[in-house]
Coordinates of C-alpha atoms in Angstrom, one line a residue:
X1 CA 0.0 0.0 0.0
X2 CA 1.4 3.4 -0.8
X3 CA 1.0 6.1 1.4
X4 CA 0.0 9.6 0.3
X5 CA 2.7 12.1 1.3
X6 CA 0.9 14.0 4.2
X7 CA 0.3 10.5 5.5
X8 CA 3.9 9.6 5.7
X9 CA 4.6 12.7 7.6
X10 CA 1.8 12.0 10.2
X11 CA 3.8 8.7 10.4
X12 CA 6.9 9.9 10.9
X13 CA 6.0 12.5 13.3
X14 CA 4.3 10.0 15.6
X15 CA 7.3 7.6 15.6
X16 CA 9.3 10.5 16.9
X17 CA 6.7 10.8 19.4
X18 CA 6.7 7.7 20.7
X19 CA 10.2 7.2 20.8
X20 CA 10.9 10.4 22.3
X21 CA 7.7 9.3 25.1
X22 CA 10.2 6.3 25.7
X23 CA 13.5 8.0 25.9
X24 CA 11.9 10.4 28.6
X25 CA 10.8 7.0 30.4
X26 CA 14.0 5.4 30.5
X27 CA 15.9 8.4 31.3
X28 CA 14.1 8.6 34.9
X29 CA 15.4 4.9 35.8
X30 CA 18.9 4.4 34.3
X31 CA 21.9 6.5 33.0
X32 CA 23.8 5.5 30.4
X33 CA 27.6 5.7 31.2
X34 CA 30.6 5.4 28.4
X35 CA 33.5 3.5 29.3
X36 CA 35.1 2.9 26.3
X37 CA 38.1 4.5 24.3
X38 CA 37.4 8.1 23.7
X39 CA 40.0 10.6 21.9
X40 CA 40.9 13.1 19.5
X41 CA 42.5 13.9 16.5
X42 CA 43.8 17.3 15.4
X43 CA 43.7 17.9 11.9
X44 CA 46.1 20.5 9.9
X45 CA 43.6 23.1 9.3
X46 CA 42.6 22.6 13.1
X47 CA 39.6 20.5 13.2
X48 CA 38.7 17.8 15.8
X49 CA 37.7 14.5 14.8
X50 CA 36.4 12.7 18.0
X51 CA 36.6 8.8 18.2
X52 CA 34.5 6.7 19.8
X53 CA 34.7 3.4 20.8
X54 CA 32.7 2.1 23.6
X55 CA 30.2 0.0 25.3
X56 CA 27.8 1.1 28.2
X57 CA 27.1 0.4 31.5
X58 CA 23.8 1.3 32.5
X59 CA 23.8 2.2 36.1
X60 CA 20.5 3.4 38.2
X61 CA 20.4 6.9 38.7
X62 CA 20.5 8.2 42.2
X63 CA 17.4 9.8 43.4
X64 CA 17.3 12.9 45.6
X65 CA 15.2 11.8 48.4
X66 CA 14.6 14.0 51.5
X67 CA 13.4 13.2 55.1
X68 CA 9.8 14.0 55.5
X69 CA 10.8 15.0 59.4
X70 CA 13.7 17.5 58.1
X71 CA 13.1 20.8 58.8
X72 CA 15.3 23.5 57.1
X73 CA 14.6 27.4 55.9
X74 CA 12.4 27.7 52.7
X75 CA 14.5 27.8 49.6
X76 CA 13.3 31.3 47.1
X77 CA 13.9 31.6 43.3
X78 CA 13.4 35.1 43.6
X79 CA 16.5 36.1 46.4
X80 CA 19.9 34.5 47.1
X81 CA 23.3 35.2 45.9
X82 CA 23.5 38.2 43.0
X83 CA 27.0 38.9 43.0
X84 CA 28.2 35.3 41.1
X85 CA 26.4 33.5 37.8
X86 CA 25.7 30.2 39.6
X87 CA 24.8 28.1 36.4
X88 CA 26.7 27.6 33.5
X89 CA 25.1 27.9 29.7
X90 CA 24.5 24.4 29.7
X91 CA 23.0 24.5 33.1
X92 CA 25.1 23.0 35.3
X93 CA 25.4 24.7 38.8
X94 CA 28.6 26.6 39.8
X95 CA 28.4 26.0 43.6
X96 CA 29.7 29.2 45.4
X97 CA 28.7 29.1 49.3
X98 CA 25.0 30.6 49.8
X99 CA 23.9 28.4 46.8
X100 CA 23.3 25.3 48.8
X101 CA 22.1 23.5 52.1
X102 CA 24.9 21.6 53.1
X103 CA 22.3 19.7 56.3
X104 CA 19.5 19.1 53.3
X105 CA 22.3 17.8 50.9
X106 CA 23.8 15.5 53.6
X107 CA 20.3 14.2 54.6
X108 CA 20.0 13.2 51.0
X109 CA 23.5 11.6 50.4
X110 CA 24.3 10.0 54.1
X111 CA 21.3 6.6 53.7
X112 CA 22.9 6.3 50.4
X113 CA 26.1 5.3 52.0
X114 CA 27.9 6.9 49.6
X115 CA 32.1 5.9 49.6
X116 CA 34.7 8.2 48.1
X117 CA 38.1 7.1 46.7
X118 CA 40.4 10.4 46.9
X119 CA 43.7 10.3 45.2
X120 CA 47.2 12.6 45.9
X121 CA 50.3 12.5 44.8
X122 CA 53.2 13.5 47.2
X123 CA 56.6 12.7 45.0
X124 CA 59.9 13.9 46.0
X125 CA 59.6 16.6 48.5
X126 CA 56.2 17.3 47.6
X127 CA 55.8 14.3 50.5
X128 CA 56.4 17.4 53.0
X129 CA 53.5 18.8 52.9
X130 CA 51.2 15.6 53.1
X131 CA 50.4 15.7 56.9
X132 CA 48.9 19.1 56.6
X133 CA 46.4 17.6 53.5
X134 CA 45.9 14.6 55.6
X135 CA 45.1 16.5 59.0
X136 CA 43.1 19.0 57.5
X137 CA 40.7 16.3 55.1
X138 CA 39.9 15.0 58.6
X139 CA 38.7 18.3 59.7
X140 CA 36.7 19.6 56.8
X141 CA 36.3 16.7 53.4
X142 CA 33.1 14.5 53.3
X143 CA 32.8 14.5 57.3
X144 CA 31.0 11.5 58.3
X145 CA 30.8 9.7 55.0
X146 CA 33.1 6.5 54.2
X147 CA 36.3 8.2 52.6
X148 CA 39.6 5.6 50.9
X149 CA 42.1 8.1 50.1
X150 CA 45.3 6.6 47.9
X151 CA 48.8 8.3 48.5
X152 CA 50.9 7.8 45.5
X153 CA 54.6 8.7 46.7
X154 CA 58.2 7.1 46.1
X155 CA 58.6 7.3 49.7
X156 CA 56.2 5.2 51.5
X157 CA 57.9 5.5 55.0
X158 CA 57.5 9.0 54.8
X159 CA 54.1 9.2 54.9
X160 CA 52.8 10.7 58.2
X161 CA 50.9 8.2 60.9
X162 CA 47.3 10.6 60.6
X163 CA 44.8 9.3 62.9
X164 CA 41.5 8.4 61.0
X165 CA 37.8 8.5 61.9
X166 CA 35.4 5.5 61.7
X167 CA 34.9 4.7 57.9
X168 CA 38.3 6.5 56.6
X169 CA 40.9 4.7 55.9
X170 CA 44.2 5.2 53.7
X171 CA 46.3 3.3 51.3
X172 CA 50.2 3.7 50.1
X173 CA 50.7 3.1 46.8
X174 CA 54.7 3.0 45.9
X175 CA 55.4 4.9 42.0
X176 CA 58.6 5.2 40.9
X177 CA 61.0 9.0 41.7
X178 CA 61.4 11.4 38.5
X179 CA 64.0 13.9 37.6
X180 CA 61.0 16.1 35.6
X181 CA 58.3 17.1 37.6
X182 CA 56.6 17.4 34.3
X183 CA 56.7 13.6 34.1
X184 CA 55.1 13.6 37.6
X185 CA 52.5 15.4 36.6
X186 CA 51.7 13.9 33.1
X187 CA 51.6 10.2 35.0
X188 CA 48.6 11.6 36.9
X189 CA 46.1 10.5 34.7
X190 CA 47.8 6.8 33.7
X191 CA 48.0 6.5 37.6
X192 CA 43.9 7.1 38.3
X193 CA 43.5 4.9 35.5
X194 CA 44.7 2.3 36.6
X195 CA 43.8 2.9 40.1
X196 CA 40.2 3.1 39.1
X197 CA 40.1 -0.2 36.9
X198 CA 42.5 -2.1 39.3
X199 CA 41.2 -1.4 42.9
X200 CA 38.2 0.4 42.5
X201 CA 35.3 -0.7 40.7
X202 CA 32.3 -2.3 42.7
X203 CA 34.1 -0.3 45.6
X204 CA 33.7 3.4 45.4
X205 CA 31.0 5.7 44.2
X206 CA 32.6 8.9 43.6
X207 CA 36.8 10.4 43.4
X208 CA 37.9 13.5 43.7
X209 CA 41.8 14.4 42.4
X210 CA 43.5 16.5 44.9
X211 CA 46.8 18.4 44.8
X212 CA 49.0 17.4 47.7
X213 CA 50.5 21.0 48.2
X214 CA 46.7 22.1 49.4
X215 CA 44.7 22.4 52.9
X216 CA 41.3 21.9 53.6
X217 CA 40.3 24.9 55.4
X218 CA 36.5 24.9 55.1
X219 CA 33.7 22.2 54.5
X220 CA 34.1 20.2 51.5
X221 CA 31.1 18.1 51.2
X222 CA 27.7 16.4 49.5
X223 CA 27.6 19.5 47.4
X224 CA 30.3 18.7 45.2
X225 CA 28.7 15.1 44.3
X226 CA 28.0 15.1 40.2
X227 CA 28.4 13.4 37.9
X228 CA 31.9 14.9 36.2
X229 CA 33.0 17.7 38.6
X230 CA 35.4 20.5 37.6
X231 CA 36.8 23.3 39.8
X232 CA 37.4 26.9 38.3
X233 CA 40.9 27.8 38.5
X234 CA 41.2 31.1 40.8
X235 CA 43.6 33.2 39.0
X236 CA 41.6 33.3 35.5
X237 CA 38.4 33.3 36.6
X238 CA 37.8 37.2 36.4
X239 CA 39.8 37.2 32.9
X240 CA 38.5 36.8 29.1
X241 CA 39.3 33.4 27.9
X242 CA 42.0 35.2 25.3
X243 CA 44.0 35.3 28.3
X244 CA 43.4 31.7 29.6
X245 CA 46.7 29.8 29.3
X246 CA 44.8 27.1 27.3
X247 CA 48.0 25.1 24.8
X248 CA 47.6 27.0 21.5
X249 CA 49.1 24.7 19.2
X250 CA 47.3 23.4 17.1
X251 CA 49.5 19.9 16.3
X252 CA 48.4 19.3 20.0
X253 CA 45.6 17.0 21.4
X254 CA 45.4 19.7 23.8
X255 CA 44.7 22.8 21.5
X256 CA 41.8 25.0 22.6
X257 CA 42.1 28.0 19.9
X258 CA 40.7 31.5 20.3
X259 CA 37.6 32.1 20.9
X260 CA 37.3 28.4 22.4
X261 CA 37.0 26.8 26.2
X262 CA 34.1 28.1 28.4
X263 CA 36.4 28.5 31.3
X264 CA 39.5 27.7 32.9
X265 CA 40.1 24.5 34.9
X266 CA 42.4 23.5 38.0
X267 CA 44.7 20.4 37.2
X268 CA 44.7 20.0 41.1
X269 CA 41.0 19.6 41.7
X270 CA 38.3 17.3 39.7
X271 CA 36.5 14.6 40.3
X272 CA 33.2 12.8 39.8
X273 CA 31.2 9.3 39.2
X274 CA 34.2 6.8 38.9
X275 CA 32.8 5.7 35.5
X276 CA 33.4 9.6 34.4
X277 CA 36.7 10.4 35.9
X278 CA 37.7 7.0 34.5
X279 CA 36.6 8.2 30.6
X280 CA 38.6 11.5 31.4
X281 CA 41.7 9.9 33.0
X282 CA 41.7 7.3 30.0
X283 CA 41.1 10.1 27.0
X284 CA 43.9 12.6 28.3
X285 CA 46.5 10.0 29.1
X286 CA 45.7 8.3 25.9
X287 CA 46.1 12.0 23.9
X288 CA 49.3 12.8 26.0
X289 CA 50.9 9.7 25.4
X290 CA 49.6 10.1 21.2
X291 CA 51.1 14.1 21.9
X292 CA 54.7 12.9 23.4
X293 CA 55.2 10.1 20.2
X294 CA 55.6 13.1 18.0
X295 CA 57.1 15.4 20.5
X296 CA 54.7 17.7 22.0
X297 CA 54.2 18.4 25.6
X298 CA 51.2 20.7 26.3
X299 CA 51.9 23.7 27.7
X300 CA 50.4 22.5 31.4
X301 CA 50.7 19.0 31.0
X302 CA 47.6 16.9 32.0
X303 CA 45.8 20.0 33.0
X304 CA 45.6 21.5 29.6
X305 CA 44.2 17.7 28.4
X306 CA 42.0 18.0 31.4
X307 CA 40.8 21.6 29.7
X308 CA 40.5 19.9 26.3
X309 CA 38.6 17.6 27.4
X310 CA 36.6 19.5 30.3
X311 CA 35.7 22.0 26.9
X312 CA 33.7 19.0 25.1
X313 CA 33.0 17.1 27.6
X314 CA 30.9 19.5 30.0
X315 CA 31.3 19.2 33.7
X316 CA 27.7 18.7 35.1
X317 CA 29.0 20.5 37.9
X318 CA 31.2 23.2 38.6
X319 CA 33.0 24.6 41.4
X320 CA 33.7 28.5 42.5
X321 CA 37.2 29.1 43.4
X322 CA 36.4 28.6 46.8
X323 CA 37.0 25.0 46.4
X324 CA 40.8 25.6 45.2
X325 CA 41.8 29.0 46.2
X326 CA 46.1 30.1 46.6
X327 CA 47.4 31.1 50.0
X328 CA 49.5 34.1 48.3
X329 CA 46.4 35.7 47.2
X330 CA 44.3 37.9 48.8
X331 CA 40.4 36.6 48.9
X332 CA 38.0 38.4 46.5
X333 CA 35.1 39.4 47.5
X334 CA 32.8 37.1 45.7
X335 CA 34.8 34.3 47.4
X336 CA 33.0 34.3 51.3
X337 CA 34.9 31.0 52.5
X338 CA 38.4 29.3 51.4
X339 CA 37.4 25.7 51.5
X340 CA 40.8 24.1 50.0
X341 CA 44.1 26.4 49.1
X342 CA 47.4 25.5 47.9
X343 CA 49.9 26.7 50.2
X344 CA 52.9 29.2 49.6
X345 CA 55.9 27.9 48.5
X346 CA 59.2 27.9 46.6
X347 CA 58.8 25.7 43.7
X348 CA 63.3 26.2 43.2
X349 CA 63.2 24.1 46.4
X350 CA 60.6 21.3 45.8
X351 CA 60.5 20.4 42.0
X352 CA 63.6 18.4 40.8
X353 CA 64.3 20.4 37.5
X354 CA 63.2 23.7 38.2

């Protein structure tokens, strides 16, 4: 039988329908999670090819249920914060303090009983300033949730004796000494790799990335839970993107040209979903490895693949400067609290090639 054209359409437009009907069904009881092979390819004339090669784990979403007994001051669309933007254009929250209820957010997240796998590197004499992260994570990051972090350092009787709450609990994982602390850095993401597909599957929910030359200083908590979470880097946050120190090469994996990026990204802060931090950690190690076969080194190592990849890959959540702030700089005053900082220091003394 052959159908008259106006037909067809009403056809078509109804299988759209339905299919979309479905989609929006489906959506509410799983989310689909890549954790296959991801990368780029620079062309000449500057143009990104993405690849894609993956399966999918489909993983139930986690649903924001609240206590029917909790009591907490009525949330208004109307007032609150007017001095920050505190959604991106693709509508992911920038979490500044004032924009959340940190007892309604742990009420959510604490029956869930959430775990979080946190890694830091301390190589070299970066190992001196470990007890002060340590001490300090105890004091302020994820109180009263289960917490696993990983010290990766090439000096395993160095690390400090920190004592632990009920639920936290750390591990020493031994990596090999460098003469380039551009090496160190650029290992980052081969290191969470493995870490993740290794030890960490079926284990933790969420990890966060932290830089080992930092202190906690304020809470760090339920509010940073997303799905891929980035942290806005505190001296560019003010500035046009011209002036973001993106790598502007074009021959690298890295290359974020002008008029590109949406903003720019701390190296020594992400995290997310495991799944997620896992797809980043593999695409950027697998584009700096691709980069260093033909001689490139990104300007900032795996932070500018981190802001390649942070630029098509959208964080769903994104954190003020609060959240990674620097000691030698005076506070803004946008930024109310200081929650994590990376302390002063001489980088002649502690970085083996500088």
């Amino acid at each position: 039988m052959q159908l008259s054209n106006g037909k067809t359409l009403t056809l078509i437009l109804l299988s759209a329908l339905l299919l979309g009907v479905l989609y929006c069904y489906i959506s509410q009881s799983y989310r689909v999670v890549s954790l296959g092979s991801v990368w780029e390819e620079i062309t000449a004339d500057g143009r990104s090819e993405v690849h894609i090669e993956s399966h999918h784990l489909v993983a139930p979403d986690r649903k924001l249920v609240s206590s029917e007994h909790l009591q907490y001051k009525q949330p208004s669309i109307v007032s609150g914060r007017t001095d920050v933007v505190a959604v991106t254009p693709w509508l992911a929250p920038v979490v500044w303090e004032g924009t959340f209820n940190p007892v309604l957010l742990d009420s959510i997240y604490k029956p869930q009983n959430i775990s979080i796998a946190v890694t830091v590197f301390a190589v070299g004499k970066y190992v001196m300033f470990l007890k002060d992260f340590l001490e300090t994570a105890e004091q302020h990051f994820f109180i009263g949730f289960n917490v696993h972090v990983y010290v990766f350092t090439d000096q395993p009787t160095k690390v400090p004796q920190v004592k632990m709450a009920a639920g936290r609990q750390l591990t020493v994982c031994s990596v090999p000494s460098s003469k380039r602390w551009q090496e160190i850095s650029a290992r980052r993401m081969e290191l969470i790799q493995t870490l993740i597909e290794e030890k960490l599957q079926n284990r933790n929910d969420f990890i966060f990335c932290l830089d080992v030359d930092s202190k906690f200083h304020g809470r760090w908590g339920t509010e940073s839970l997303s799905g891929l979470v980035a942290v806005i880097h505190p001296g560019y946050y003010r500035d046009d993107r011209s002036r973001f120190p993106y790598e502007r090469r074009p021959e690298s994996r890295a290359y974020v040209g002008p008029g590109q990026g949406d903003f720019y990204y701390c190296g020594g802060a992400f995290g997310g979903l495991l799944q997620e931090v896992h797809q980043l950690a593999k695409t950027c190690r697998s584009n700096f490895e691709a980069d260093a076969k033909e001689g490139i080194e990104a300007a900032w190592q795996e932070e500018s693949h981190l802001n390649r990849y942070m630029w098509i890959n959208k964080p769903s959540k994104v954190l003020s400067p609060e959240y990674l702030w620097q000691d030698f700089k005076p506070r803004n005053p946008e930024v109310y609290i200081v929650r994590f900082s990376g302390v002063v220091k001489n980088y002649a003394e502690i970085r083996p090639n500088v």
